PDB file of C-alpha atoms in Angstrom:
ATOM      1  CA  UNK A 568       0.000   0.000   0.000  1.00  0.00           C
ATOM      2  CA  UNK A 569       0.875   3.541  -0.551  1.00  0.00           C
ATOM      3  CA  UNK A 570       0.651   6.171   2.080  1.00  0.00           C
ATOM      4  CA  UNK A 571      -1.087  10.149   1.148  1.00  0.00           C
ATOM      5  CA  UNK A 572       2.449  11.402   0.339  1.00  0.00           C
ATOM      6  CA  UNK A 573       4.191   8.302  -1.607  1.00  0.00           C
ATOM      7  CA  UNK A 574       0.432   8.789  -3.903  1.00  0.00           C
ATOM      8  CA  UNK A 575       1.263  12.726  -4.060  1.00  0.00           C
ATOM      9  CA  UNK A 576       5.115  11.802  -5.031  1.00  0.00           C
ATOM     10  CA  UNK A 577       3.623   9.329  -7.616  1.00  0.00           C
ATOM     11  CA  UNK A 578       1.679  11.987  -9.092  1.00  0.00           C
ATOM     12  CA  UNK A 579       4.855  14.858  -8.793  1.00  0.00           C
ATOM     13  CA  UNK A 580       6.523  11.996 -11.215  1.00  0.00           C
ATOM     14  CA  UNK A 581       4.122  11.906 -14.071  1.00  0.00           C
ATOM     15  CA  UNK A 582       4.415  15.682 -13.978  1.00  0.00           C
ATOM     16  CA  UNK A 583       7.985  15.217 -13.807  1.00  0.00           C
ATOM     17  CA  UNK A 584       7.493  12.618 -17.444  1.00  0.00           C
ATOM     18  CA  UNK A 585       4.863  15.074 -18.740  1.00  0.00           C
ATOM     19  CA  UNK A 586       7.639  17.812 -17.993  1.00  0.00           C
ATOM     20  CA  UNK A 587      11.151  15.961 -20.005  1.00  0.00           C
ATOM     21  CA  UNK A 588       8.870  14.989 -22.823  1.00  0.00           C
ATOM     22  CA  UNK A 589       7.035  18.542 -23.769  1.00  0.00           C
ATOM     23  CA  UNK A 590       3.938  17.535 -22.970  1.00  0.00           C
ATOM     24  CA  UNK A 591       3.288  20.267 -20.092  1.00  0.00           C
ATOM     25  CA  UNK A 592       5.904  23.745 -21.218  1.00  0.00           C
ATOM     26  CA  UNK A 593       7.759  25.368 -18.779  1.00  0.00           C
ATOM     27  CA  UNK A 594       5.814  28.666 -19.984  1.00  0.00           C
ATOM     28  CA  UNK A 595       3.536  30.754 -18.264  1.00  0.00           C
ATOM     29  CA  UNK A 596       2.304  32.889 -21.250  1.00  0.00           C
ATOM     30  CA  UNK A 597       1.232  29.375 -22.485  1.00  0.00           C
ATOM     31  CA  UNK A 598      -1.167  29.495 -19.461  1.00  0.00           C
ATOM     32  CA  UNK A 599      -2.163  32.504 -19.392  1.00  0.00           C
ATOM     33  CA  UNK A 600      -3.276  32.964 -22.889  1.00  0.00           C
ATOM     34  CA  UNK A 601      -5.311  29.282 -22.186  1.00  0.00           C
ATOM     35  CA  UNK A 602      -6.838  30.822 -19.294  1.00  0.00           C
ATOM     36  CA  UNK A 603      -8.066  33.831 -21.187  1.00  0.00           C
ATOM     37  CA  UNK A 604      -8.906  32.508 -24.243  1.00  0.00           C
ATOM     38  CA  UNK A 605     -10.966  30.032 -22.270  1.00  0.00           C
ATOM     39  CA  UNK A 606     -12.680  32.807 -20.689  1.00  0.00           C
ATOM     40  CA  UNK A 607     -13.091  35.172 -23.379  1.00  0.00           C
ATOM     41  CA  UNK A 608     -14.657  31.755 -25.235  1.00  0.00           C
ATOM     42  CA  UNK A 609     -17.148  30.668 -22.227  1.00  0.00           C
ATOM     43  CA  UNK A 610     -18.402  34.541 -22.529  1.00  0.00           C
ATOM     44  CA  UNK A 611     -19.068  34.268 -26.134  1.00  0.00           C
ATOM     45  CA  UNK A 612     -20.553  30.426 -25.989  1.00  0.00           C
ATOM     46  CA  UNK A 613     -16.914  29.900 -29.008  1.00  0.00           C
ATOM     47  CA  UNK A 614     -14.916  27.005 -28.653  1.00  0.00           C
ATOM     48  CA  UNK A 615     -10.974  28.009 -29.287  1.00  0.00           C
ATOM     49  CA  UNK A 616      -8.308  26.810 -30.679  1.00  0.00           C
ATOM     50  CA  UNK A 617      -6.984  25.343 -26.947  1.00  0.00           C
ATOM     51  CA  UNK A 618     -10.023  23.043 -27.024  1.00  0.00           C
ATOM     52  CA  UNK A 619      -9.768  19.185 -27.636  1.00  0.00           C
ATOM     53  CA  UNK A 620     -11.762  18.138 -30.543  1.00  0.00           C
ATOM     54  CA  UNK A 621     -14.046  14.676 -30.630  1.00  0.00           C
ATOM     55  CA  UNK A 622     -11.076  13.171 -33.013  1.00  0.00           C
ATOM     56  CA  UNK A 623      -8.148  14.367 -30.361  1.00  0.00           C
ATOM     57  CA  UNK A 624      -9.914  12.621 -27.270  1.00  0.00           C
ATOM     58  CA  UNK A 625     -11.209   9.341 -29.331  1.00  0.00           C
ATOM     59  CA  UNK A 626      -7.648   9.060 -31.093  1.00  0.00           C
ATOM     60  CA  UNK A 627      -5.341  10.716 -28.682  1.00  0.00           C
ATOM     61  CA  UNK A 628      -6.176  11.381 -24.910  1.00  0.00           C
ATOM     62  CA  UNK A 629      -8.472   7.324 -24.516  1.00  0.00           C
ATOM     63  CA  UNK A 630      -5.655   5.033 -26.118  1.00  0.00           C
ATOM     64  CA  UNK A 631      -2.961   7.175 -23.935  1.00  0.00           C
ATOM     65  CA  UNK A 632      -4.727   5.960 -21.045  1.00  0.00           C
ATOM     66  CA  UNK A 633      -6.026   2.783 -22.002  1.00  0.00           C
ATOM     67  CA  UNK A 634      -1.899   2.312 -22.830  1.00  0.00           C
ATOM     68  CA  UNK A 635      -0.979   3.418 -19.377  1.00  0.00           C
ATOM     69  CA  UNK A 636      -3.527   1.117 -18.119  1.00  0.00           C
ATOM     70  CA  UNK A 637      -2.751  -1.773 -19.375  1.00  0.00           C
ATOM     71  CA  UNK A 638       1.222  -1.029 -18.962  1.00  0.00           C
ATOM     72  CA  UNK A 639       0.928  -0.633 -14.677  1.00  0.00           C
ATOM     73  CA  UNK A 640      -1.470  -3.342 -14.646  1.00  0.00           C
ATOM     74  CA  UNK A 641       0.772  -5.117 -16.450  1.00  0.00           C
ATOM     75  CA  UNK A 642       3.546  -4.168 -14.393  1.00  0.00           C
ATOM     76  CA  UNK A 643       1.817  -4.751 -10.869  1.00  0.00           C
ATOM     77  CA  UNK A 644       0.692  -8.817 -12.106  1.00  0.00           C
ATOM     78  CA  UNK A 645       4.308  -9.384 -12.989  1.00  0.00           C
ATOM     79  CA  UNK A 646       5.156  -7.733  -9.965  1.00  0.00           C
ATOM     80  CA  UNK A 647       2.994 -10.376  -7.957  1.00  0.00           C
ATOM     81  CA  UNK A 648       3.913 -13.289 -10.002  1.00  0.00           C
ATOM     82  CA  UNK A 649       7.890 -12.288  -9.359  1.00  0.00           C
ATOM     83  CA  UNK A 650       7.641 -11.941  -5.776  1.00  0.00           C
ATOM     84  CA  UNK A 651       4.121 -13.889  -4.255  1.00  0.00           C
ATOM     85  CA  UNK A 652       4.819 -16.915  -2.786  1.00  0.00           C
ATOM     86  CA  UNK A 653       8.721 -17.202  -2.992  1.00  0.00           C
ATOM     87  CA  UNK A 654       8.580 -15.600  -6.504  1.00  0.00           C
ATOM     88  CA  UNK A 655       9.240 -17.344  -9.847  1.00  0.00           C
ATOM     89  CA  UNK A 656      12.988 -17.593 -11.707  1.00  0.00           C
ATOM     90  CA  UNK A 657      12.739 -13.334 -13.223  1.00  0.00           C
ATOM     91  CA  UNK A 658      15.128 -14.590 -15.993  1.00  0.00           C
ATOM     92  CA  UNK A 659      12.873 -17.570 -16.669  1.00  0.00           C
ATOM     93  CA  UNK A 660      10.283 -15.349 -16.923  1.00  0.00           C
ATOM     94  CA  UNK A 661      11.840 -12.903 -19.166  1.00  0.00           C
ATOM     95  CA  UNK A 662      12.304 -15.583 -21.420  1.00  0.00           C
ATOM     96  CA  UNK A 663       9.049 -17.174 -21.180  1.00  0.00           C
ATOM     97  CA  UNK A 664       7.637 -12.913 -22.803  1.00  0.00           C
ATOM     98  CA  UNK A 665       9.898 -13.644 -24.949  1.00  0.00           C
ATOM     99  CA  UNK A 666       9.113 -16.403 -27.004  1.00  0.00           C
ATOM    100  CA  UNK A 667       5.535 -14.589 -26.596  1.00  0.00           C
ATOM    101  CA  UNK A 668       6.877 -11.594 -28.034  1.00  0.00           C
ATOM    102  CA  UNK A 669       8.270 -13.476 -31.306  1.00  0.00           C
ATOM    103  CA  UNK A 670       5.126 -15.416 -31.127  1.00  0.00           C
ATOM    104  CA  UNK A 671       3.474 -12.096 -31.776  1.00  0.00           C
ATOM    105  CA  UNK A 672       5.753 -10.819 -34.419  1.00  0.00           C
ATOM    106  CA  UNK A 673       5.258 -14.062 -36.383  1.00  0.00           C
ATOM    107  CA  UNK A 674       1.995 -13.385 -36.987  1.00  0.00           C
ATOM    108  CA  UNK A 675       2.168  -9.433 -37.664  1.00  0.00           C
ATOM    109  CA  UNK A 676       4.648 -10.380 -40.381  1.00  0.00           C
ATOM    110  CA  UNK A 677       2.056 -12.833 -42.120  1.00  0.00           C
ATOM    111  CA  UNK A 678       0.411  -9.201 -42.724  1.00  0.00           C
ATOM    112  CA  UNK A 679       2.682  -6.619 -42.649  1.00  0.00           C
ATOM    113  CA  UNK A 680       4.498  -5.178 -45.211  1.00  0.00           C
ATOM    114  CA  UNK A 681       7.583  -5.794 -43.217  1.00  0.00           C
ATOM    115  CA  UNK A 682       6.703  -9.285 -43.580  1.00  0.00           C
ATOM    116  CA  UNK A 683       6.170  -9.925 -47.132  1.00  0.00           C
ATOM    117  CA  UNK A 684      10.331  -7.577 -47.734  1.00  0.00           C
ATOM    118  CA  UNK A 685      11.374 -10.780 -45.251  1.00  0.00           C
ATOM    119  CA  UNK A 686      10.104 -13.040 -47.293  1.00  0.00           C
ATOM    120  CA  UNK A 687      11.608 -11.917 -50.697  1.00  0.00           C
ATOM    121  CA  UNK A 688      15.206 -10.643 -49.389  1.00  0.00           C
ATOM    122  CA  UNK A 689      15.612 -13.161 -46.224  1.00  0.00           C
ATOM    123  CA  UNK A 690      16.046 -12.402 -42.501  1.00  0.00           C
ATOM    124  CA  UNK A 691      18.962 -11.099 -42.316  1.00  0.00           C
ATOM    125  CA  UNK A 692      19.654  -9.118 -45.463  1.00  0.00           C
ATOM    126  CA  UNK A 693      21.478  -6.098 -44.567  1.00  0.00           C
ATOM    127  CA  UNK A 694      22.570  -7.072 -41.300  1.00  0.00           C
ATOM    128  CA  UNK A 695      25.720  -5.694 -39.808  1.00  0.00           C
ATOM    129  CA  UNK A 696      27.860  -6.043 -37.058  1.00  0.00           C
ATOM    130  CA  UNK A 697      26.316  -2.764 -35.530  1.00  0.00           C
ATOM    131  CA  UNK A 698      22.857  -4.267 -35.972  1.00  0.00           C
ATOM    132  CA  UNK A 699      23.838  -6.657 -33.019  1.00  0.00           C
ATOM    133  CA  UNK A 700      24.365  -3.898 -30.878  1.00  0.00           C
ATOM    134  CA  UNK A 701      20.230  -2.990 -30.051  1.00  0.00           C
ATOM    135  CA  UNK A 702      19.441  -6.675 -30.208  1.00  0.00           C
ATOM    136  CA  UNK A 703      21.819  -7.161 -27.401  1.00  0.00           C
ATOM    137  CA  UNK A 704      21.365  -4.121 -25.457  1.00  0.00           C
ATOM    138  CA  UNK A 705      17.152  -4.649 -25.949  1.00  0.00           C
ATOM    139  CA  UNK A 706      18.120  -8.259 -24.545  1.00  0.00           C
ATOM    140  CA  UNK A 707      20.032  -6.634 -21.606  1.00  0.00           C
ATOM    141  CA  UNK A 708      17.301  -3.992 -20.812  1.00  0.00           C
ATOM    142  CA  UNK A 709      14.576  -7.200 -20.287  1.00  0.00           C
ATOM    143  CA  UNK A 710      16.429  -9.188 -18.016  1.00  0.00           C
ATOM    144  CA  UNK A 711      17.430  -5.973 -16.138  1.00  0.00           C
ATOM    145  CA  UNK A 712      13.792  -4.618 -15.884  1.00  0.00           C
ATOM    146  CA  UNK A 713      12.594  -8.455 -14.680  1.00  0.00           C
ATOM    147  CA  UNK A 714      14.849  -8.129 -11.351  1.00  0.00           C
ATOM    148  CA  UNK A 715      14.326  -4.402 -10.813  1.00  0.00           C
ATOM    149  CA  UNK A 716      10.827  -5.569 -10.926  1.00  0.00           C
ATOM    150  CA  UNK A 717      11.307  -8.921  -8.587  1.00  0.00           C
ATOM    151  CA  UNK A 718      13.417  -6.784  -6.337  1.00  0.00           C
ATOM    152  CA  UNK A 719      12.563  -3.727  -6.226  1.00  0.00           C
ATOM    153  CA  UNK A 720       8.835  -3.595  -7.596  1.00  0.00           C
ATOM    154  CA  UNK A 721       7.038  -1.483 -10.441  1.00  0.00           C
ATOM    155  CA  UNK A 722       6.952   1.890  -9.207  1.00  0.00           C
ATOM    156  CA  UNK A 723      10.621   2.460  -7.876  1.00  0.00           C
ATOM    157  CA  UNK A 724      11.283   1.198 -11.530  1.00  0.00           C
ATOM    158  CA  UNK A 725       9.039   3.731 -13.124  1.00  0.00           C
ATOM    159  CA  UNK A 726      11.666   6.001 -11.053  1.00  0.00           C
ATOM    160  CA  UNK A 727      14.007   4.462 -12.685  1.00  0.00           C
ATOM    161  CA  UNK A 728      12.597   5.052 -15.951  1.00  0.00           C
ATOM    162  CA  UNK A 729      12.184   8.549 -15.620  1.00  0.00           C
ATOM    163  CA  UNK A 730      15.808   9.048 -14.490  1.00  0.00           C
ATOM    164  CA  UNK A 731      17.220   7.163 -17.298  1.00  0.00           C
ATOM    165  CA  UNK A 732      15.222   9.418 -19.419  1.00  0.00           C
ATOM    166  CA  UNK A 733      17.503  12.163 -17.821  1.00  0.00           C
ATOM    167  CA  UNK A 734      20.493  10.322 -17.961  1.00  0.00           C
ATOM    168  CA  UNK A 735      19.872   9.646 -21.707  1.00  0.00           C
ATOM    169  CA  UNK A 736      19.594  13.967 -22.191  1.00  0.00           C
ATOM    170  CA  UNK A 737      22.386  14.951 -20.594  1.00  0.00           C
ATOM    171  CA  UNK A 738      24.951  11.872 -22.635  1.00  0.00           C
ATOM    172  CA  UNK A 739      22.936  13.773 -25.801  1.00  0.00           C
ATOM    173  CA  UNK A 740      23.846  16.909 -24.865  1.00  0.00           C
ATOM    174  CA  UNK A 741      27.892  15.575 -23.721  1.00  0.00           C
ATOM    175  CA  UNK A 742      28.281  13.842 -27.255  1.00  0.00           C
ATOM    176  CA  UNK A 743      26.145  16.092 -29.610  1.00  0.00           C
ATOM    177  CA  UNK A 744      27.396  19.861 -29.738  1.00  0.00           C
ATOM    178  CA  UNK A 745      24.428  20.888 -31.367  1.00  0.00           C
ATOM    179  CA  UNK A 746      22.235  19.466 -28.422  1.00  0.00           C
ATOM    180  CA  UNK A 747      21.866  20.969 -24.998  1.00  0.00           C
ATOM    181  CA  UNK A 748      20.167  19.953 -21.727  1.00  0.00           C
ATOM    182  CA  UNK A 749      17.005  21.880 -22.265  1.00  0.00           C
ATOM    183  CA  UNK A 750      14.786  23.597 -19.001  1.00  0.00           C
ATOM    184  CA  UNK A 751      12.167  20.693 -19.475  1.00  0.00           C
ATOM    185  CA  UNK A 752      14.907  18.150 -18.799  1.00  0.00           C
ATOM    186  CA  UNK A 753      16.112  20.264 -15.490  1.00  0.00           C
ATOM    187  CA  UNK A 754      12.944  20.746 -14.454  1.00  0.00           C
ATOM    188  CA  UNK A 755      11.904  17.312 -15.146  1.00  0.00           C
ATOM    189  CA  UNK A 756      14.592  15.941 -13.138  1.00  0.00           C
ATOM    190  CA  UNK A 757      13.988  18.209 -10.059  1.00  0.00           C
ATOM    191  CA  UNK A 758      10.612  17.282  -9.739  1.00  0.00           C
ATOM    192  CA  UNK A 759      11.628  13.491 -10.159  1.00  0.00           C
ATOM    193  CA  UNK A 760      14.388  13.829  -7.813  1.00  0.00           C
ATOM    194  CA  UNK A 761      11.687  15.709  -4.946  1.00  0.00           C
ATOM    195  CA  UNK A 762       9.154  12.691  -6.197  1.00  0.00           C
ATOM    196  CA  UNK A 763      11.779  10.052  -5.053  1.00  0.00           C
ATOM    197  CA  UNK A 764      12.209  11.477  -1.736  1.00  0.00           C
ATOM    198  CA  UNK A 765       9.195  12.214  -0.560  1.00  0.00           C
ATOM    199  CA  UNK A 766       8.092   8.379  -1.947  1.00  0.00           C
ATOM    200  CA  UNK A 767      11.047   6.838  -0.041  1.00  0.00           C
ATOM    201  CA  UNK A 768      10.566   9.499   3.096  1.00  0.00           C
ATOM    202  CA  UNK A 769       7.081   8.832   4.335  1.00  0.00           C
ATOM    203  CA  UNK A 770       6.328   5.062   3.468  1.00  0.00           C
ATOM    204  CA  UNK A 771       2.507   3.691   4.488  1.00  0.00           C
ATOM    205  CA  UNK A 772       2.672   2.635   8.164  1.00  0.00           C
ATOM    206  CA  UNK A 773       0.392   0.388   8.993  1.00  0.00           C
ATOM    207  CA  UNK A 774      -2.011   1.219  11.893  1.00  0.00           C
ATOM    208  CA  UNK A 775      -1.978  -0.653  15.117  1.00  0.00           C
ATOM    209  CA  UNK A 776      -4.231  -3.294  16.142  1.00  0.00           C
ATOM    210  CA  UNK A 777      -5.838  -1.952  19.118  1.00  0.00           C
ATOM    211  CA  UNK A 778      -6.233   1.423  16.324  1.00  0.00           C
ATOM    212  CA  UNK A 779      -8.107  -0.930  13.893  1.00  0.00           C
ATOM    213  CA  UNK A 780     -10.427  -2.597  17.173  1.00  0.00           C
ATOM    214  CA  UNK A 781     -11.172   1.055  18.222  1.00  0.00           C
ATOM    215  CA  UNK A 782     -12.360   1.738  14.812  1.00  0.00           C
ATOM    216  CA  UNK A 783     -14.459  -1.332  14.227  1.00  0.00           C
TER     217      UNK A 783
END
């Protein structure tokens, strides 16, 4: 369980992702021209540009968060499978997603245009040496993520997550002159760092006994 503050830190961290990714600017003329356009539209009964159309919402906004949904509640039954009862092998299990995963792809390519190049040129036409590289770090990443997951749990990886998103700015900005650490990413990484502590600072305490027989 999560106490009041670990839910408020949890919710400091999506702004924090919402931040490093552009999806909330770090500009208060943004804001304030929202807040009076809105207004100046409610007094005329004139939707404004700021507004979210039907097509935005169906096709945007609901898969967002039916994505998000199904990505923490797939996160929280792998966290129970890892760690109920003992907890199952995490590399075992990485492999057992896997074979699902190329289970998956096998049929997408029966369909996909993807597919039918495979078919005419082979598998591994073009292949390099450097093409190894993301297979093997991707193959890294999964076994990683299944024992952050079986020892840690799902949310102090979504920490993770957003820190590496950090992490992955600032080598961008180190290797590519053209690229800086932007505000967002600063900002970003405050609010992720203040998330963190106030998640690992106040953890849920669970009340007494004699608490829970007073309140019954």
């Amino acid at each position: 369980r999560q106490s009041k503050l670990q839910i408020v830190a949890l919710v400091i961290l999506l702004v924090a992702a919402l931040v490093m990714e552009g999806i909330l600017p770090l500009n208060l003329e943004y804001y304030m021209n929202y807040l009076s356009n809105a207004t100046t539209a409610a007094d005329s009964n004139e939707t404004t540009k700021f507004s979210l159309s039907s097509r935005h919402v169906s096709h945007g906004v609901l898969p967002i968060m039916l994505a998000s949904f199904l990505s923490g509640l797939a996160g929280a039954i792998t966290q129970k499978s890892l760690q109920s009862g003992g907890g199952r092998n995490a590399l075992m299990f990485t492999m057992e997603l896997c074979v699902a995963s190329i289970l998956i792809l096998l049929v997408s390519f029966a369909t996909s245009d993807d597919g039918k190049k495979i078919q005419e040129r082979g598998f591994f036409d073009q292949w390099t040496f450097l093409t190894l590289v993301p297979i093997l770090t991707n193959s890294a990443g999964g076994i990683l993520v299944g024992l952050v997951i079986k020892y840690a749990g799902t949310i102090r990886k979504g920490f993770a997550l957003i820190f590496g998103i950090l992490i992955s700015g600032i080598v961008q900005s180190l290797i590519d002159e053209n690229k800086t650490l932007s505000k967002e990413d600063i900002a970003g990484g405050v609010l992720a760092a203040l998330s963190l502590w106030m998640h690992a600072s106040f953890p849920y305490v669970a009340a007494p006994a004699k608490m829970k027989a007073k309140a019954e």
